Structures are given as structure tokens and as C-alpha cells.
């Protein structure tokens, strides 16, 4: 049953929401109650004058009865039906069945869609916190300090308990050690408790200078209007760092590097120039509609890595689609991350080795393009563009030092059938067997290999 054949169900739902009795309503539009009953149960198709009269009596547009608002509901139900939870329960519904659910039971359809979104959000929180617990240096250091202090207290107290004739001076030393260690244990435990209390909001707890910088960038939407243009005033970088209220000088140093590069890129490629060229490029010269940063870089006569960085920092209200950015150094460590919905980027720990950016480190200066899709329920296929370029030029006596840049774009033309399956990081990847897996996953349920 398609959505148009559910016109009767919509009529019934609207009539009941208005509190109209079936008999009285049928009489008001000049038809019998039995005929209206057949219409409302989708056993009689209606159109023309009668449909118009029904819409008028129900104070709605005709299209609200013929097309309804089920399209978005059906799309949401399709996502729920394709989820891992539905697969585990053996639930399999085709489009026609989903359309009937959306038409006949719109409230239940909304509930299913909302619960699906909530499950996805909770799974994301679990993945993020699992990743944090597995790799967070602050957490591991704090736990080690607690264990070390407890061991010291136990050692000193056991000596006091066993030695009845201990020299008074040594006894005082052990008691002093226990007192100092107890105070240190209380402080460490309180610090750890405060840290874990904030872990419910994965973005609120900052365990390292890099995470402090990530938080500042997220709060500003990865866009700094004050740094746009070649004529940005002197001292603006310092002012932005002061406004960030960072807790550590290390974080301030990292943010300065990020903002100085942003300012340099903005001076080379103004946002207005980029947007104008991007509109012309996406409009296509021979019917081309896909994003092509290499072609765009040639049009602008700019280095590809600059174009990738500037594309990722287009303000959200001006971007043709969402774009994320990841940069790693020659060791593979992430030094910059701008996430995008549908493609998780771990805050701490090593990301998936299958990302195209790591291949680019083996092919310096060679642009790479791939369609990628992260494992997980309802993850979209995305286009990834990567290039590895030197940040320190080589010399006769030293090698060049490279940095890899990867743009992830939610380009709707990316075909899922051609997507390379990748993970977020080994620790929270659900693939049971993988040639590049470095450590076991914390997830209990896993799927087969790529």
C-alpha cells in the first residue's frame, strides 16, 4: 500500500483529532456514514470534488490528505529498520509496509523514529566514552597515582601493625608518611571523581591541551571571522587566545599554531574568492556536479592542501554540504580534527589505519580520492580527499617531514556501492576480523570482516 492509498487513514486521523463523530461528519458533507467508513478504511478511492469538500470540512489542504507528511516518517522508519538492533531481532520490513505503518499509525511511527535517534545518540556516547576510557592519559595517570598511594599507605600501616617495639622516631616517620599519603589520596580521588562526573558530556571534560584546543574550535564553529582576509589586524591571534580562557600554556601554544595557519590560509585564499570558485565548479562545466578539490585548486592556482583546509572552514550556512577535516603528522598522530556528522573522529588514540590519509603518506604529493563509509548503522557514504605534503623541506643531510590532510565531504552523489568500509578506531570498531587491527574492541557485538 503506497502513501497515496492511505488518504482515508489521514481523513480518519484528522476527523478524530477534531473530535467529529463519523455520522455527523458524513452528514455535513452529504454522504452516508457507511460510505465514509469505507473511505476511512482505504476501501474506496476518492478524488475530485468529494476530496476537495472533505479537505475543506477538515480545514486542511488537499495535498495534506493525498500525500500526507509520511515521507519524512518513512525515511526515519527506514533508518530504524536498517539498524543493527532490527537485524538482531530479525525485523525485516519493505517500503510498502513502512509506508502503511506511517500512514495508519503516525504516532507510533514518530515514537519509533525518536527511539531510533535516541539509540544512535546513546551508542555514540558509549563509543566516545569507551574511547576516552581506553586512551585518556589523564585517567590512566590518575588511576596509577591512586593505586601507588594506596600501596604506600598499606605498606606503612603494615609495618606499624607488626612492629610493637618500633623506635618512636621511626614510628613518627611512618605516621607522618601515612598522613601525607592519605591527604594525597583524598586529593587524587576527588580530582578523579570530578573528572568522571563530567564525562557524561564527552565534550565537557578536557584531559589534555589538544582537547582544550578542540573544544575552543568546536565552540567557534571552526570559523574565525576576525582572521579572514589579508588585512587582519595585528594581534588578533593573541586576542582570540586570551578570549579562549585556556587552562594551560601548552594549549595556548597549540591554539596559536592553529590560528596562525588559519590566518595564513585566509590571506592566501579569501573566503569570498573560494565560494565564488566553488559555485562555478559545482555548477559544472560539462554537467559535472561532484566536488573536485584538485580541479578547484587548479582554477584558483592554490596548493591543494590549502584548498582542502579552506573548504572545511566554510561557514555552515554557506557550505553546499557538510565537510570535516583531519590532519595527521608523519607518525600518524592526529594534530587537527574537525568532525562531520556520520564520520566519527576519535578524540584520543589512534584512528583507523584504513583512512585514505594514511595511504597518502606513502604517496607524497599524490592526490587521493575515495568513497568511504564507516561501519555502523545508517552511516552515509562520503567522499574523502587526501594529500600528503612536506611541512619541512628535505635537504641533502635530512629527509622531508610530511603532513597528511584529509577532507571528508557529505557529497550526496557518493555511491554507497563503491564505498570503502573503514572504522573510527580499533578500540571501538565492531569489525571482528581486520588485517590492520591493532587492539581488541571494547564492543561485545562484532560483525564479520570487511
CSV table of C-alpha atoms in Angstrom, one decimal:
chain,number,residue,atom,x,y,z
A,1,UNK,CA,0.0,0.0,0.0
A,2,UNK,CA,1.6,3.2,-1.1
A,3,UNK,CA,1.3,6.6,0.6
A,4,UNK,CA,-1.4,7.9,-1.7
A,5,UNK,CA,-3.6,4.9,-1.0
A,6,UNK,CA,-3.7,6.0,2.7
A,7,UNK,CA,-5.8,9.1,2.1
A,8,UNK,CA,-8.6,7.5,4.0
A,9,UNK,CA,-6.4,6.9,7.1
A,10,UNK,CA,-5.4,10.6,7.0
A,11,UNK,CA,-9.1,11.7,6.8
A,12,UNK,CA,-9.9,9.5,9.8
A,13,UNK,CA,-7.0,10.7,11.8
A,14,UNK,CA,-7.8,14.4,11.1
A,15,UNK,CA,-11.6,13.9,11.9
A,16,UNK,CA,-10.8,12.2,15.2
A,17,UNK,CA,-8.3,14.9,16.2
A,18,UNK,CA,-11.1,17.5,15.6
A,19,UNK,CA,-13.5,15.5,17.8
A,20,UNK,CA,-16.0,14.9,15.0
A,21,UNK,CA,-18.4,11.9,15.1
A,22,UNK,CA,-18.3,9.8,11.9
A,23,UNK,CA,-22.1,10.1,11.4
A,24,UNK,CA,-22.3,13.8,11.9
A,25,UNK,CA,-19.3,14.5,9.7
A,26,UNK,CA,-20.6,12.3,6.9
A,27,UNK,CA,-23.9,14.1,7.0
A,28,UNK,CA,-22.2,17.5,6.9
A,29,UNK,CA,-20.6,16.7,3.6
A,30,UNK,CA,-23.6,14.9,2.1
A,31,UNK,CA,-22.5,11.2,2.1
A,32,UNK,CA,-23.6,8.2,4.2
A,33,UNK,CA,-21.8,7.2,7.3
A,34,UNK,CA,-21.2,3.7,5.8
A,35,UNK,CA,-19.6,5.2,2.7
A,36,UNK,CA,-17.3,7.4,4.9
A,37,UNK,CA,-16.4,4.4,6.9
A,38,UNK,CA,-15.2,2.6,3.7
A,39,UNK,CA,-13.3,5.7,2.7
A,40,UNK,CA,-11.6,6.0,6.1
A,41,UNK,CA,-10.5,2.4,5.9
A,42,UNK,CA,-9.0,2.9,2.4
A,43,UNK,CA,-11.6,0.7,0.7
A,44,UNK,CA,-12.8,3.4,-1.6
A,45,UNK,CA,-10.6,5.8,-3.6
A,46,UNK,CA,-11.7,9.4,-3.7
A,47,UNK,CA,-10.7,12.4,-5.8
A,48,UNK,CA,-12.1,15.5,-7.4
A,49,UNK,CA,-15.0,17.3,-5.8
A,50,UNK,CA,-15.5,15.0,-2.9
A,51,UNK,CA,-11.9,15.1,-1.9
A,52,UNK,CA,-11.9,18.9,-2.1
A,53,UNK,CA,-15.0,19.0,0.1
A,54,UNK,CA,-13.5,16.7,2.7
A,55,UNK,CA,-10.3,18.8,2.8
A,56,UNK,CA,-12.4,22.0,3.2
A,57,UNK,CA,-14.5,20.4,6.0
A,58,UNK,CA,-11.3,19.3,7.8
A,59,UNK,CA,-9.6,22.7,7.3
A,60,UNK,CA,-6.6,21.2,5.5
A,61,UNK,CA,-5.0,21.3,2.1
A,62,UNK,CA,-5.9,18.6,-0.4
A,63,UNK,CA,-2.3,17.6,-0.6
A,64,UNK,CA,-2.2,17.0,3.2
A,65,UNK,CA,-4.7,14.2,2.6
A,66,UNK,CA,-3.3,12.8,-0.6
A,67,UNK,CA,0.4,13.0,0.2
A,68,UNK,CA,0.4,13.5,3.9
A,69,UNK,CA,3.5,14.0,6.0
A,70,UNK,CA,4.7,10.4,5.8
A,71,UNK,CA,7.7,10.9,3.6
A,72,UNK,CA,9.9,12.0,6.4
A,73,UNK,CA,8.4,9.4,8.7
A,74,UNK,CA,9.0,6.6,6.2
A,75,UNK,CA,12.6,7.8,5.8
A,76,UNK,CA,13.1,7.7,9.6
A,77,UNK,CA,11.5,4.2,9.7
A,78,UNK,CA,13.8,3.0,7.0
A,79,UNK,CA,16.7,4.1,9.1
A,80,UNK,CA,15.3,2.2,12.1
A,81,UNK,CA,14.6,-0.9,10.0
A,82,UNK,CA,18.2,-0.9,8.8
A,83,UNK,CA,19.7,-0.6,12.2
A,84,UNK,CA,21.7,-3.3,13.9
A,85,UNK,CA,19.0,-3.6,16.6
A,86,UNK,CA,16.4,-4.5,14.0
A,87,UNK,CA,18.8,-7.0,12.4
A,88,UNK,CA,19.4,-8.7,15.7
A,89,UNK,CA,15.6,-9.0,16.3
A,90,UNK,CA,15.1,-10.4,12.8
A,91,UNK,CA,12.8,-7.5,11.8
A,92,UNK,CA,12.6,-7.1,8.1
A,93,UNK,CA,10.0,-4.6,6.6
A,94,UNK,CA,9.8,-3.5,3.0
A,95,UNK,CA,9.0,0.1,1.9
A,96,UNK,CA,5.3,-0.7,1.4
A,97,UNK,CA,5.0,-2.0,4.9
A,98,UNK,CA,6.8,1.0,6.3
A,99,UNK,CA,4.5,3.4,4.4
A,100,UNK,CA,1.5,1.6,5.8
A,101,UNK,CA,2.8,2.0,9.4
A,102,UNK,CA,3.5,5.7,8.8
A,103,UNK,CA,0.0,6.2,7.4
A,104,UNK,CA,-2.1,4.1,9.7
A,105,UNK,CA,-0.1,4.7,12.9
A,106,UNK,CA,1.7,8.1,12.6
A,107,UNK,CA,2.1,8.5,16.4
A,108,UNK,CA,3.8,5.1,16.7
A,109,UNK,CA,5.9,5.9,13.7
A,110,UNK,CA,7.1,9.1,15.4
A,111,UNK,CA,7.9,7.1,18.6
A,112,UNK,CA,9.9,4.5,16.7
A,113,UNK,CA,11.9,7.2,14.9
A,114,UNK,CA,12.6,9.1,18.1
A,115,UNK,CA,13.7,6.0,19.9
A,116,UNK,CA,16.0,5.1,16.9
A,117,UNK,CA,17.6,8.6,17.1
A,118,UNK,CA,18.0,8.2,20.9
A,119,UNK,CA,19.6,4.8,20.5
A,120,UNK,CA,22.0,6.2,17.9
A,121,UNK,CA,22.9,9.1,20.2
A,122,UNK,CA,23.4,6.8,23.2
A,123,UNK,CA,25.6,4.5,21.1
A,124,UNK,CA,27.7,7.5,20.1
A,125,UNK,CA,28.1,8.5,23.7
A,126,UNK,CA,29.1,4.9,24.7
A,127,UNK,CA,31.6,4.8,21.8
A,128,UNK,CA,33.1,8.2,22.7
A,129,UNK,CA,33.4,7.4,26.4
A,130,UNK,CA,34.8,3.9,25.7
A,131,UNK,CA,37.4,5.5,23.5
A,132,UNK,CA,38.2,8.0,26.3
A,133,UNK,CA,38.5,5.4,29.0
A,134,UNK,CA,40.8,3.3,26.8
A,135,UNK,CA,43.2,6.1,25.8
A,136,UNK,CA,42.8,9.0,28.1
A,137,UNK,CA,46.2,9.9,29.6
A,138,UNK,CA,44.7,11.9,32.5
A,139,UNK,CA,42.6,8.9,33.6
A,140,UNK,CA,45.4,6.4,33.4
A,141,UNK,CA,47.7,8.7,35.3
A,142,UNK,CA,45.2,9.4,38.0
A,143,UNK,CA,44.4,5.7,38.5
A,144,UNK,CA,48.1,4.9,38.7
A,145,UNK,CA,48.6,7.6,41.3
A,146,UNK,CA,45.7,6.3,43.4
A,147,UNK,CA,47.0,2.7,43.3
A,148,UNK,CA,50.5,3.9,44.1
A,149,UNK,CA,49.3,5.9,47.1
A,150,UNK,CA,47.1,3.1,48.4
A,151,UNK,CA,50.1,0.7,48.2
A,152,UNK,CA,52.3,3.2,50.1
A,153,UNK,CA,49.7,3.6,52.9
A,154,UNK,CA,49.3,-0.2,53.2
A,155,UNK,CA,53.0,-0.7,53.4
A,156,UNK,CA,53.5,1.9,56.1
A,157,UNK,CA,50.5,0.7,58.2
A,158,UNK,CA,51.5,-2.9,58.0
A,159,UNK,CA,54.9,-2.0,59.5
A,160,UNK,CA,53.2,-0.2,62.3
A,161,UNK,CA,50.8,-3.0,63.0
A,162,UNK,CA,53.6,-5.7,63.1
A,163,UNK,CA,56.4,-3.9,64.9
A,164,UNK,CA,55.4,-3.5,68.6
A,165,UNK,CA,58.7,-2.1,69.7
A,166,UNK,CA,59.3,0.3,66.9
A,167,UNK,CA,61.6,3.2,67.7
A,168,UNK,CA,59.5,6.3,68.5
A,169,UNK,CA,61.3,8.4,65.9
A,170,UNK,CA,60.6,5.8,63.1
A,171,UNK,CA,57.0,5.4,64.3
A,172,UNK,CA,56.5,9.2,63.9
A,173,UNK,CA,58.0,9.0,60.4
A,174,UNK,CA,55.7,6.2,59.3
A,175,UNK,CA,52.7,8.0,60.8
A,176,UNK,CA,53.7,11.2,59.0
A,177,UNK,CA,54.0,9.2,55.8
A,178,UNK,CA,50.5,7.8,56.3
A,179,UNK,CA,49.1,11.2,56.9
A,180,UNK,CA,50.7,12.8,53.8
A,181,UNK,CA,49.8,9.8,51.6
A,182,UNK,CA,46.2,9.9,52.9
A,183,UNK,CA,45.9,13.5,52.1
A,184,UNK,CA,47.3,12.9,48.6
A,185,UNK,CA,45.0,10.0,48.1
A,186,UNK,CA,42.0,12.2,49.0
A,187,UNK,CA,43.0,14.9,46.6
A,188,UNK,CA,43.6,12.4,43.8
A,189,UNK,CA,40.3,10.6,44.4
A,190,UNK,CA,38.4,13.9,44.4
A,191,UNK,CA,40.1,15.0,41.2
A,192,UNK,CA,39.3,11.7,39.6
A,193,UNK,CA,35.7,11.9,40.8
A,194,UNK,CA,35.3,15.4,39.4
A,195,UNK,CA,36.7,14.3,36.1
A,196,UNK,CA,34.4,11.3,35.8
A,197,UNK,CA,31.4,13.4,36.9
A,198,UNK,CA,31.9,15.5,33.8
A,199,UNK,CA,32.3,12.5,31.5
A,200,UNK,CA,28.6,12.3,30.7
A,201,UNK,CA,29.2,15.2,28.4
A,202,UNK,CA,32.1,13.9,26.3
A,203,UNK,CA,33.0,17.4,25.1
A,204,UNK,CA,32.9,19.0,28.5
A,205,UNK,CA,35.8,17.1,30.0
A,206,UNK,CA,39.2,18.2,28.9
A,207,UNK,CA,42.0,15.8,29.6
A,208,UNK,CA,44.8,17.3,27.5
A,209,UNK,CA,45.9,20.5,25.9
A,210,UNK,CA,44.8,19.2,22.5
A,211,UNK,CA,41.3,18.6,23.8
A,212,UNK,CA,41.2,22.1,25.2
A,213,UNK,CA,42.0,23.4,21.7
A,214,UNK,CA,39.4,21.1,20.1
A,215,UNK,CA,36.8,22.5,22.5
A,216,UNK,CA,37.6,26.1,21.5
A,217,UNK,CA,37.4,25.3,17.8
A,218,UNK,CA,34.0,23.5,18.3
A,219,UNK,CA,32.6,26.4,20.3
A,220,UNK,CA,33.6,28.8,17.5
A,221,UNK,CA,32.2,26.5,14.7
A,222,UNK,CA,35.8,26.2,13.3
A,223,UNK,CA,35.4,29.6,11.8
A,224,UNK,CA,37.1,32.9,12.8
A,225,UNK,CA,35.8,35.9,11.0
A,226,UNK,CA,38.4,38.1,12.6
A,227,UNK,CA,41.1,36.2,10.8
A,228,UNK,CA,39.6,36.4,7.3
A,229,UNK,CA,41.3,38.5,4.7
A,230,UNK,CA,44.8,39.6,4.1
A,231,UNK,CA,44.3,42.8,6.2
A,232,UNK,CA,43.5,41.0,9.5
A,233,UNK,CA,44.8,43.4,12.3
A,234,UNK,CA,48.0,42.7,14.2
A,235,UNK,CA,47.5,40.9,17.5
A,236,UNK,CA,44.1,39.4,16.6
A,237,UNK,CA,45.5,35.8,17.2
A,238,UNK,CA,46.7,36.8,20.7
A,239,UNK,CA,43.3,38.3,21.4
A,240,UNK,CA,41.5,35.2,20.3
A,241,UNK,CA,43.7,33.1,22.5
A,242,UNK,CA,43.1,35.4,25.5
A,243,UNK,CA,39.3,35.1,24.9
A,244,UNK,CA,39.5,31.3,25.0
A,245,UNK,CA,40.5,31.2,28.7
A,246,UNK,CA,42.6,28.2,28.3
A,247,UNK,CA,43.8,26.3,31.3
A,248,UNK,CA,47.4,25.5,30.2
A,249,UNK,CA,50.1,27.3,28.4
A,250,UNK,CA,50.6,24.2,26.3
A,251,UNK,CA,47.0,24.6,25.0
A,252,UNK,CA,47.6,28.2,24.2
A,253,UNK,CA,50.7,27.3,22.2
A,254,UNK,CA,48.7,24.7,20.2
A,255,UNK,CA,45.9,27.1,19.5
A,256,UNK,CA,48.3,29.7,18.3
A,257,UNK,CA,49.7,27.3,15.7
A,258,UNK,CA,46.2,26.5,14.5
A,259,UNK,CA,45.1,30.2,14.3
A,260,UNK,CA,48.3,31.3,12.6
A,261,UNK,CA,47.8,28.7,9.9
A,262,UNK,CA,44.1,29.7,9.6
A,263,UNK,CA,45.2,33.3,9.2
A,264,UNK,CA,47.8,32.4,6.6
A,265,UNK,CA,45.3,30.3,4.6
A,266,UNK,CA,42.7,33.1,4.7
A,267,UNK,CA,45.3,35.6,3.4
A,268,UNK,CA,46.2,33.3,0.5
A,269,UNK,CA,42.6,32.3,-0.3
A,270,UNK,CA,39.9,34.7,0.8
A,271,UNK,CA,36.6,33.0,1.6
A,272,UNK,CA,34.7,35.1,-0.9
A,273,UNK,CA,37.1,34.0,-3.7
A,274,UNK,CA,36.7,30.4,-2.6
A,275,UNK,CA,32.9,30.5,-2.5
A,276,UNK,CA,32.7,32.1,-6.0
A,277,UNK,CA,35.0,29.5,-7.5
A,278,UNK,CA,33.2,26.7,-5.7
A,279,UNK,CA,29.8,27.7,-7.0
A,280,UNK,CA,31.2,27.8,-10.5
A,281,UNK,CA,32.9,24.4,-10.1
A,282,UNK,CA,29.9,22.6,-8.6
A,283,UNK,CA,27.6,24.1,-11.2
A,284,UNK,CA,29.9,22.2,-13.6
A,285,UNK,CA,31.4,22.8,-17.0
A,286,UNK,CA,30.1,19.7,-18.8
A,287,UNK,CA,27.4,18.7,-16.4
A,288,UNK,CA,29.8,18.0,-13.5
A,289,UNK,CA,28.2,18.1,-10.1
A,290,UNK,CA,30.7,16.4,-7.8
A,291,UNK,CA,33.2,18.2,-5.6
A,292,UNK,CA,36.7,18.1,-7.1
A,293,UNK,CA,39.3,19.9,-4.9
A,294,UNK,CA,42.1,19.2,-7.4
A,295,UNK,CA,40.1,20.9,-10.2
A,296,UNK,CA,39.3,23.7,-7.8
A,297,UNK,CA,42.9,24.2,-6.8
A,298,UNK,CA,43.9,24.4,-10.4
A,299,UNK,CA,41.2,27.0,-11.0
A,300,UNK,CA,42.4,29.1,-8.1
A,301,UNK,CA,46.1,28.3,-8.6
A,302,UNK,CA,46.4,27.3,-5.0
A,303,UNK,CA,48.1,24.4,-3.2
A,304,UNK,CA,45.7,21.5,-2.8
A,305,UNK,CA,46.2,21.3,1.0
A,306,UNK,CA,45.3,25.0,1.3
A,307,UNK,CA,42.1,24.4,-0.7
A,308,UNK,CA,41.2,21.4,1.5
A,309,UNK,CA,41.6,23.4,4.7
A,310,UNK,CA,39.7,26.3,3.4
A,311,UNK,CA,36.8,24.2,2.2
A,312,UNK,CA,36.5,22.6,5.6
A,313,UNK,CA,36.2,26.1,7.2
A,314,UNK,CA,33.4,27.4,5.0
A,315,UNK,CA,30.7,28.7,7.4
A,316,UNK,CA,27.9,26.2,7.8
A,317,UNK,CA,25.2,28.5,6.4
A,318,UNK,CA,27.3,28.9,3.2
A,319,UNK,CA,28.6,25.4,2.6
A,320,UNK,CA,26.9,23.3,-0.2
A,321,UNK,CA,27.2,20.3,2.2
A,322,UNK,CA,28.9,19.5,5.5
A,323,UNK,CA,32.6,18.9,5.4
A,324,UNK,CA,35.1,17.7,8.0
A,325,UNK,CA,38.8,17.9,8.1
A,326,UNK,CA,41.5,15.6,9.7
A,327,UNK,CA,45.3,16.4,9.6
A,328,UNK,CA,48.0,14.0,10.9
A,329,UNK,CA,51.7,14.3,11.2
A,330,UNK,CA,54.3,11.8,9.8
A,331,UNK,CA,53.7,9.5,12.8
A,332,UNK,CA,50.0,9.2,12.1
A,333,UNK,CA,49.0,11.2,15.1
A,334,UNK,CA,46.0,13.4,14.6
A,335,UNK,CA,47.0,17.0,15.1
A,336,UNK,CA,43.8,18.6,13.9
A,337,UNK,CA,40.2,17.3,13.8
A,338,UNK,CA,37.0,18.9,12.5
A,339,UNK,CA,34.4,16.2,12.8
A,340,UNK,CA,31.4,15.8,10.5
A,341,UNK,CA,28.1,14.0,11.2
A,342,UNK,CA,28.3,10.4,10.1
A,343,UNK,CA,32.1,10.1,10.3
A,344,UNK,CA,33.5,9.7,13.8
A,345,UNK,CA,36.9,11.0,14.6
A,346,UNK,CA,38.4,9.7,17.9
A,347,UNK,CA,39.4,12.5,20.3
A,348,UNK,CA,42.2,10.4,21.7
A,349,UNK,CA,44.0,7.3,20.5
A,350,UNK,CA,44.9,6.2,17.0
A,351,UNK,CA,42.2,6.3,14.3
A,352,UNK,CA,41.5,3.6,11.7
A,353,UNK,CA,44.6,2.8,9.6
A,354,UNK,CA,42.3,2.3,6.6
A,355,UNK,CA,41.6,6.0,6.2
A,356,UNK,CA,42.9,7.4,2.9
A,357,UNK,CA,45.0,10.0,4.6
A,358,UNK,CA,47.4,7.3,5.8
A,359,UNK,CA,47.8,5.9,2.3
A,360,UNK,CA,48.7,9.4,1.2
A,361,UNK,CA,51.7,9.4,3.5
A,362,UNK,CA,53.1,6.5,1.3
A,363,UNK,CA,52.4,8.6,-1.9
A,364,UNK,CA,53.7,12.1,-1.1
A,365,UNK,CA,52.2,14.9,-3.2
A,366,UNK,CA,49.8,12.5,-5.0
A,367,UNK,CA,46.1,13.5,-4.5
A,368,UNK,CA,43.9,10.6,-3.4
A,369,UNK,CA,40.1,10.3,-3.7
A,370,UNK,CA,37.9,7.6,-2.3
A,371,UNK,CA,34.3,7.0,-1.3
A,372,UNK,CA,34.3,5.8,2.4
A,373,UNK,CA,31.7,4.6,4.8
A,374,UNK,CA,32.2,4.0,8.5
A,375,UNK,CA,30.9,0.7,9.9
A,376,UNK,CA,27.7,1.1,11.9
A,377,UNK,CA,24.0,1.5,11.5
A,378,UNK,CA,22.8,4.0,8.9
A,379,UNK,CA,26.2,5.6,8.2
A,380,UNK,CA,26.2,7.5,4.9
A,381,UNK,CA,28.8,7.1,2.2
A,382,UNK,CA,31.1,10.1,2.0
A,383,UNK,CA,33.8,11.4,-0.3
A,384,UNK,CA,37.3,11.7,1.1
A,385,UNK,CA,40.1,13.7,-0.5
A,386,UNK,CA,43.7,13.3,0.9
A,387,UNK,CA,47.1,14.6,0.1
A,388,UNK,CA,50.5,14.4,1.9
A,389,UNK,CA,52.7,17.5,1.6
A,390,UNK,CA,56.0,18.5,3.2
A,391,UNK,CA,56.0,20.8,6.2
A,392,UNK,CA,59.8,20.7,6.5
A,393,UNK,CA,61.6,20.5,3.1
A,394,UNK,CA,64.2,17.9,2.7
A,395,UNK,CA,67.9,18.7,2.3
A,396,UNK,CA,71.0,16.6,1.4
A,397,UNK,CA,71.5,15.9,5.1
A,398,UNK,CA,67.9,15.5,6.2
A,399,UNK,CA,64.7,14.0,4.9
A,400,UNK,CA,61.5,15.9,4.3
A,401,UNK,CA,58.8,15.8,7.0
A,402,UNK,CA,55.3,15.2,5.7
A,403,UNK,CA,51.9,16.0,6.9
A,404,UNK,CA,48.7,14.4,5.6
A,405,UNK,CA,45.4,16.4,5.1
A,406,UNK,CA,42.0,14.7,4.5
A,407,UNK,CA,38.7,16.4,3.7
A,408,UNK,CA,35.5,14.4,4.3
A,409,UNK,CA,32.5,15.7,2.4
A,410,UNK,CA,28.9,14.5,2.8
A,411,UNK,CA,28.5,14.7,-1.0
A,412,UNK,CA,25.1,13.1,-1.8
A,413,UNK,CA,26.5,11.8,-5.1
A,414,UNK,CA,28.8,9.4,-3.3
A,415,UNK,CA,27.6,5.9,-4.3
A,416,UNK,CA,27.4,3.6,-1.3
A,417,UNK,CA,28.0,0.6,-3.5
A,418,UNK,CA,31.6,1.8,-4.2
A,419,UNK,CA,32.3,2.8,-0.6
A,420,UNK,CA,35.4,1.5,1.2
A,421,UNK,CA,34.4,0.3,4.7
A,422,UNK,CA,36.5,2.0,7.4
A,423,UNK,CA,36.3,2.3,11.2
A,424,UNK,CA,36.7,5.1,13.7
A,425,UNK,CA,39.4,3.4,15.7
A,426,UNK,CA,40.3,-0.2,16.6
A,427,UNK,CA,39.2,0.2,20.2
A,428,UNK,CA,35.5,1.0,19.3
A,429,UNK,CA,35.3,-0.8,15.9
A,430,UNK,CA,32.7,-3.5,15.6
A,431,UNK,CA,34.6,-5.5,12.9
A,432,UNK,CA,35.7,-8.8,14.4
A,433,UNK,CA,38.5,-9.5,12.0
A,434,UNK,CA,40.6,-6.9,10.2
A,435,UNK,CA,44.0,-7.0,8.7
A,436,UNK,CA,45.0,-3.7,10.3
A,437,UNK,CA,43.5,-4.2,13.7
A,438,UNK,CA,46.0,-3.1,16.5
A,439,UNK,CA,44.0,-3.9,19.6
A,440,UNK,CA,40.8,-5.7,20.7
A,441,UNK,CA,37.5,-3.8,20.6
A,442,UNK,CA,35.6,-3.0,23.7
A,443,UNK,CA,32.3,-3.7,21.9
A,444,UNK,CA,30.8,-7.0,22.8
A,445,UNK,CA,28.9,-7.4,19.5
A,446,UNK,CA,31.0,-7.5,16.4
A,447,UNK,CA,30.4,-8.1,12.7
A,448,UNK,CA,32.3,-10.0,10.1
A,449,UNK,CA,35.4,-8.7,8.4
A,450,UNK,CA,35.3,-6.2,5.5
